[in-house]
Amino acid sequence: MNDVTMISNSVEKKPNKYAMIISCLLAFPLAAVLLVHPSAMLDADGGYSHRAMMFIMIGISGGFIHGVGFQPRFWLWKWLFSPWIAWPLMILGYYTWFIQ
């Protein structure tokens, strides 16, 4: 009886491979720009918006965490590093990089 219970409880849903690839493809260029040429993220006044950069870095972290397939157990980290949060934050990063 315990074996059947353990088998039914151990079934986890598989991660979406396409979403993982999108997460990595969004995160890699932003991380590279921040490491190699951070002045590309300057605003119109020639300074950094520290609030925006914090959110962009959280998005990049979420992109890498989701992209490699890591699934946090704690609900807050699971929510914060989900693609639903990470993708819009990375899009904010691309907006900051290209538009401003």
Tab-separated table of N, CA and C in Angstrom:
chain	number	residue	atom	x	y	z
A	1	MET	N	0.817	-1.186	0.000
A	1	MET	CA	0.000	0.000	0.000
A	1	MET	C	0.867	1.257	0.000
A	2	ASN	N	1.954	1.254	0.742
A	2	ASN	CA	2.840	2.415	0.790
A	2	ASN	C	3.532	2.663	-0.541
A	3	ASP	N	3.837	1.578	-1.253
A	3	ASP	CA	4.499	1.747	-2.540
A	3	ASP	C	3.608	2.495	-3.532
A	4	VAL	N	2.328	2.177	-3.552
A	4	VAL	CA	1.403	2.836	-4.466
A	4	VAL	C	1.254	4.308	-4.091
A	5	THR	N	1.184	4.595	-2.807
A	5	THR	CA	1.066	5.973	-2.354
A	5	THR	C	2.302	6.769	-2.715
A	6	MET	N	3.461	6.172	-2.550
A	6	MET	CA	4.705	6.872	-2.867
A	6	MET	C	4.807	7.148	-4.366
A	7	ILE	N	4.362	6.217	-5.186
A	7	ILE	CA	4.435	6.413	-6.629
A	7	ILE	C	3.499	7.534	-7.056
A	8	SER	N	2.288	7.566	-6.532
A	8	SER	CA	1.353	8.596	-6.944
A	8	SER	C	1.764	9.973	-6.431
A	9	ASN	N	2.449	10.052	-5.293
A	9	ASN	CA	2.894	11.337	-4.764
A	9	ASN	C	4.156	11.848	-5.441
A	10	SER	N	4.949	10.965	-6.026
A	10	SER	CA	6.219	11.384	-6.619
A	10	SER	C	6.067	11.887	-8.049
A	11	VAL	N	4.863	11.837	-8.605
A	11	VAL	CA	4.648	12.310	-9.969
A	11	VAL	C	4.660	13.836	-9.960
A	12	GLU	N	5.611	14.409	-10.695
A	12	GLU	CA	5.723	15.856	-10.806
A	12	GLU	C	5.479	16.244	-12.254
A	13	LYS	N	4.961	17.450	-12.447
A	13	LYS	CA	4.740	17.881	-13.814
A	13	LYS	C	6.070	18.261	-14.449
A	14	LYS	N	6.194	17.952	-15.727
A	14	LYS	CA	7.433	18.205	-16.444
A	14	LYS	C	7.503	19.675	-16.850
A	15	PRO	N	8.701	20.250	-16.806
A	15	PRO	CA	8.834	21.653	-17.230
A	15	PRO	C	8.672	21.779	-18.743
A	16	ASN	N	8.177	22.909	-19.167
A	16	ASN	CA	7.986	23.188	-20.581
A	16	ASN	C	9.338	23.570	-21.184
A	17	LYS	N	9.842	22.743	-22.074
A	17	LYS	CA	11.167	22.956	-22.665
A	17	LYS	C	11.226	24.252	-23.480
A	18	TYR	N	10.158	24.572	-24.191
A	18	TYR	CA	10.165	25.788	-25.008
A	18	TYR	C	10.213	27.041	-24.132
A	19	ALA	N	9.490	27.021	-23.029
A	19	ALA	CA	9.521	28.158	-22.098
A	19	ALA	C	10.905	28.282	-21.471
A	20	MET	N	11.551	27.150	-21.195
A	20	MET	CA	12.900	27.189	-20.637
A	20	MET	C	13.886	27.796	-21.636
A	21	ILE	N	13.738	27.454	-22.900
A	21	ILE	CA	14.626	28.002	-23.936
A	21	ILE	C	14.399	29.513	-24.070
A	22	ILE	N	13.140	29.938	-24.042
A	22	ILE	CA	12.839	31.371	-24.122
A	22	ILE	C	13.449	32.103	-22.937
A	23	SER	N	13.362	31.516	-21.749
A	23	SER	CA	13.946	32.148	-20.560
A	23	SER	C	15.452	32.336	-20.721
A	24	CYS	N	16.127	31.308	-21.199
A	24	CYS	CA	17.579	31.419	-21.400
A	24	CYS	C	17.917	32.435	-22.484
A	25	LEU	N	17.154	32.415	-23.572
A	25	LEU	CA	17.432	33.341	-24.666
A	25	LEU	C	17.182	34.789	-24.268
A	26	LEU	N	16.258	35.022	-23.370
A	26	LEU	CA	16.039	36.381	-22.873
A	26	LEU	C	17.103	36.786	-21.859
A	27	ALA	N	17.573	35.853	-21.046
A	27	ALA	CA	18.495	36.183	-19.951
A	27	ALA	C	19.944	36.352	-20.408
A	28	PHE	N	20.414	35.529	-21.323
A	28	PHE	CA	21.831	35.576	-21.701
A	28	PHE	C	22.280	36.932	-22.251
A	29	PRO	N	21.595	37.525	-23.231
A	29	PRO	CA	22.071	38.820	-23.740
A	29	PRO	C	22.050	39.932	-22.689
A	30	LEU	N	21.002	39.961	-21.861
A	30	LEU	CA	20.948	40.992	-20.821
A	30	LEU	C	22.080	40.845	-19.824
A	31	ALA	N	22.360	39.617	-19.429
A	31	ALA	CA	23.455	39.387	-18.487
A	31	ALA	C	24.788	39.767	-19.116
A	32	ALA	N	24.958	39.450	-20.386
A	32	ALA	CA	26.203	39.786	-21.069
A	32	ALA	C	26.387	41.301	-21.157
A	33	VAL	N	25.331	42.011	-21.470
A	33	VAL	CA	25.419	43.474	-21.566
A	33	VAL	C	25.753	44.067	-20.201
A	34	LEU	N	25.118	43.579	-19.156
A	34	LEU	CA	25.398	44.113	-17.823
A	34	LEU	C	26.820	43.813	-17.364
A	35	LEU	N	27.384	42.697	-17.809
A	35	LEU	CA	28.749	42.356	-17.408
A	35	LEU	C	29.809	43.020	-18.281
A	36	VAL	N	29.575	43.086	-19.588
A	36	VAL	CA	30.594	43.558	-20.514
A	36	VAL	C	30.503	45.066	-20.770
A	37	HIS	N	29.293	45.564	-20.968
A	37	HIS	CA	29.109	46.970	-21.349
A	37	HIS	C	27.954	47.579	-20.557
A	38	PRO	N	28.117	47.752	-19.251
A	38	PRO	CA	26.997	48.230	-18.428
A	38	PRO	C	26.548	49.645	-18.762
A	39	SER	N	27.391	50.439	-19.408
A	39	SER	CA	26.971	51.803	-19.739
A	39	SER	C	25.874	51.821	-20.803
A	40	ALA	N	25.603	50.687	-21.451
A	40	ALA	CA	24.505	50.610	-22.410
A	40	ALA	C	23.152	50.703	-21.714
A	41	MET	N	23.139	50.531	-20.399
A	41	MET	CA	21.884	50.578	-19.633
A	41	MET	C	21.671	51.923	-18.957
A	42	LEU	N	22.435	52.946	-19.333
A	42	LEU	CA	22.252	54.271	-18.738
A	42	LEU	C	20.947	54.894	-19.203
A	43	ASP	N	20.352	55.713	-18.350
A	43	ASP	CA	19.124	56.406	-18.746
A	43	ASP	C	19.472	57.697	-19.486
A	44	ALA	N	18.482	58.504	-19.787
A	44	ALA	CA	18.676	59.721	-20.581
A	44	ALA	C	19.575	60.739	-19.882
A	45	ASP	N	19.607	60.718	-18.560
A	45	ASP	CA	20.444	61.655	-17.805
A	45	ASP	C	21.882	61.166	-17.636
A	46	GLY	N	22.192	59.992	-18.140
A	46	GLY	CA	23.539	59.447	-18.008
A	46	GLY	C	23.770	58.738	-16.691
A	47	GLY	N	22.728	58.360	-16.006
A	47	GLY	CA	22.849	57.645	-14.738
A	47	GLY	C	22.054	56.360	-14.774
A	48	TYR	N	22.226	55.564	-13.724
A	48	TYR	CA	21.491	54.316	-13.609
A	48	TYR	C	20.240	54.532	-12.773
A	49	SER	N	19.168	53.912	-13.154
A	49	SER	CA	17.999	53.844	-12.295
A	49	SER	C	18.175	52.584	-11.457
A	50	HIS	N	18.572	52.751	-10.218
A	50	HIS	CA	18.873	51.588	-9.381
A	50	HIS	C	17.639	50.729	-9.150
A	51	ARG	N	16.484	51.345	-9.067
A	51	ARG	CA	15.252	50.576	-8.890
A	51	ARG	C	14.994	49.703	-10.119
A	52	ALA	N	15.120	50.284	-11.311
A	52	ALA	CA	14.901	49.511	-12.534
A	52	ALA	C	15.949	48.412	-12.686
A	53	MET	N	17.205	48.727	-12.359
A	53	MET	CA	18.259	47.723	-12.481
A	53	MET	C	18.027	46.562	-11.515
A	54	MET	N	17.509	46.843	-10.314
A	54	MET	CA	17.216	45.775	-9.369
A	54	MET	C	16.151	44.843	-9.950
A	55	PHE	N	15.092	45.412	-10.530
A	55	PHE	CA	14.050	44.576	-11.106
A	55	PHE	C	14.557	43.800	-12.321
A	56	ILE	N	15.391	44.431	-13.134
A	56	ILE	CA	15.951	43.750	-14.302
A	56	ILE	C	16.826	42.585	-13.863
A	57	MET	N	17.624	42.773	-12.828
A	57	MET	CA	18.488	41.687	-12.346
A	57	MET	C	17.677	40.549	-11.728
A	58	ILE	N	16.569	40.875	-11.081
A	58	ILE	CA	15.683	39.814	-10.585
A	58	ILE	C	15.105	39.039	-11.767
A	59	GLY	N	14.749	39.753	-12.823
A	59	GLY	CA	14.252	39.092	-14.027
A	59	GLY	C	15.297	38.194	-14.666
A	60	ILE	N	16.538	38.674	-14.738
A	60	ILE	CA	17.619	37.859	-15.298
A	60	ILE	C	17.837	36.615	-14.439
A	61	SER	N	17.814	36.787	-13.135
A	61	SER	CA	17.973	35.638	-12.229
A	61	SER	C	16.853	34.632	-12.443
A	62	GLY	N	15.624	35.138	-12.552
A	62	GLY	CA	14.499	34.244	-12.811
A	62	GLY	C	14.615	33.548	-14.149
A	63	GLY	N	15.135	34.258	-15.152
A	63	GLY	CA	15.340	33.636	-16.460
A	63	GLY	C	16.339	32.505	-16.409
A	64	PHE	N	17.434	32.707	-15.697
A	64	PHE	CA	18.419	31.639	-15.569
A	64	PHE	C	17.894	30.483	-14.731
A	65	ILE	N	17.226	30.795	-13.623
A	65	ILE	CA	16.713	29.739	-12.747
A	65	ILE	C	15.685	28.894	-13.482
A	66	HIS	N	14.758	29.539	-14.176
A	66	HIS	CA	13.760	28.782	-14.932
A	66	HIS	C	14.395	28.109	-16.145
A	67	GLY	N	15.338	28.785	-16.780
A	67	GLY	CA	15.949	28.261	-18.006
A	67	GLY	C	16.745	26.992	-17.815
A	68	VAL	N	17.377	26.838	-16.673
A	68	VAL	CA	18.145	25.612	-16.432
A	68	VAL	C	17.287	24.509	-15.833
A	69	GLY	N	16.031	24.828	-15.505
A	69	GLY	CA	15.117	23.810	-15.022
A	69	GLY	C	15.033	23.672	-13.517
A	70	PHE	N	15.643	24.574	-12.790
A	70	PHE	CA	15.583	24.505	-11.333
A	70	PHE	C	14.187	24.934	-10.874
A	71	GLN	N	13.608	24.187	-9.952
A	71	GLN	CA	12.281	24.495	-9.431
A	71	GLN	C	12.366	24.695	-7.924
A	72	PRO	N	12.315	25.945	-7.464
A	72	PRO	CA	12.373	26.204	-6.019
A	72	PRO	C	11.185	25.557	-5.304
A	73	ARG	N	11.375	25.235	-4.030
A	73	ARG	CA	10.305	24.606	-3.249
A	73	ARG	C	9.472	25.623	-2.486
A	74	PHE	N	10.105	26.679	-1.964
A	74	PHE	CA	9.393	27.674	-1.177
A	74	PHE	C	8.510	28.510	-2.103
A	75	TRP	N	7.277	28.773	-1.692
A	75	TRP	CA	6.297	29.421	-2.563
A	75	TRP	C	6.736	30.807	-3.024
A	76	LEU	N	7.424	31.561	-2.162
A	76	LEU	CA	7.843	32.906	-2.551
A	76	LEU	C	8.870	32.855	-3.668
A	77	TRP	N	9.853	31.985	-3.561
A	77	TRP	CA	10.886	31.884	-4.603
A	77	TRP	C	10.308	31.287	-5.873
A	78	LYS	N	9.386	30.346	-5.705
A	78	LYS	CA	8.731	29.746	-6.870
A	78	LYS	C	7.974	30.816	-7.659
A	79	TRP	N	7.306	31.701	-6.934
A	79	TRP	CA	6.553	32.776	-7.583
A	79	TRP	C	7.493	33.826	-8.169
A	80	LEU	N	8.496	34.269	-7.397
A	80	LEU	CA	9.380	35.345	-7.820
A	80	LEU	C	10.208	34.972	-9.040
A	81	PHE	N	10.659	33.728	-9.108
A	81	PHE	CA	11.522	33.302	-10.210
A	81	PHE	C	10.762	32.539	-11.289
A	82	SER	N	9.443	32.696	-11.333
A	82	SER	CA	8.652	32.068	-12.389
A	82	SER	C	8.771	32.897	-13.666
A	83	PRO	N	8.506	32.285	-14.814
A	83	PRO	CA	8.565	33.067	-16.060
A	83	PRO	C	7.507	34.163	-16.114
A	84	TRP	N	6.429	34.021	-15.360
A	84	TRP	CA	5.381	35.045	-15.356
A	84	TRP	C	5.898	36.356	-14.772
A	85	ILE	N	6.858	36.291	-13.899
A	85	ILE	CA	7.461	37.489	-13.320
A	85	ILE	C	8.746	37.853	-14.070
A	86	ALA	N	9.562	36.849	-14.387
A	86	ALA	CA	10.880	37.094	-14.980
A	86	ALA	C	10.785	37.678	-16.391
A	87	TRP	N	9.900	37.177	-17.210
A	87	TRP	CA	9.829	37.654	-18.596
A	87	TRP	C	9.475	39.130	-18.694
A	88	PRO	N	8.441	39.611	-17.996
A	88	PRO	CA	8.179	41.063	-18.081
A	88	PRO	C	9.332	41.912	-17.548
A	89	LEU	N	10.027	41.432	-16.512
A	89	LEU	CA	11.157	42.189	-15.990
A	89	LEU	C	12.311	42.206	-16.986
A	90	MET	N	12.519	41.108	-17.707
A	90	MET	CA	13.568	41.098	-18.726
A	90	MET	C	13.166	41.960	-19.916
A	91	ILE	N	11.895	41.996	-20.247
A	91	ILE	CA	11.432	42.889	-21.325
A	91	ILE	C	11.663	44.337	-20.920
A	92	LEU	N	11.469	44.649	-19.645
A	92	LEU	CA	11.827	45.980	-19.132
A	92	LEU	C	13.314	46.253	-19.361
A	93	GLY	N	14.150	45.245	-19.170
A	93	GLY	CA	15.581	45.390	-19.421
A	93	GLY	C	15.885	45.675	-20.879
A	94	TYR	N	15.206	44.972	-21.779
A	94	TYR	CA	15.413	45.249	-23.205
A	94	TYR	C	14.900	46.638	-23.580
A	95	TYR	N	13.800	47.053	-22.968
A	95	TYR	CA	13.307	48.414	-23.198
A	95	TYR	C	14.339	49.438	-22.730
A	96	THR	N	14.915	49.209	-21.551
A	96	THR	CA	15.937	50.126	-21.020
A	96	THR	C	17.177	50.138	-21.905
A	97	TRP	N	17.536	48.984	-22.428
A	97	TRP	CA	18.739	48.850	-23.234
A	97	TRP	C	18.568	49.507	-24.601
A	98	PHE	N	17.457	49.249	-25.278
A	98	PHE	CA	17.309	49.723	-26.648
A	98	PHE	C	16.596	51.053	-26.805
A	99	ILE	N	15.610	51.334	-25.984
A	99	ILE	CA	14.782	52.519	-26.197
A	99	ILE	C	15.367	53.745	-25.522
A	100	GLN	N	15.859	53.602	-24.316
A	100	GLN	CA	16.326	54.792	-23.581
A	100	GLN	C	17.737	55.139	-23.940
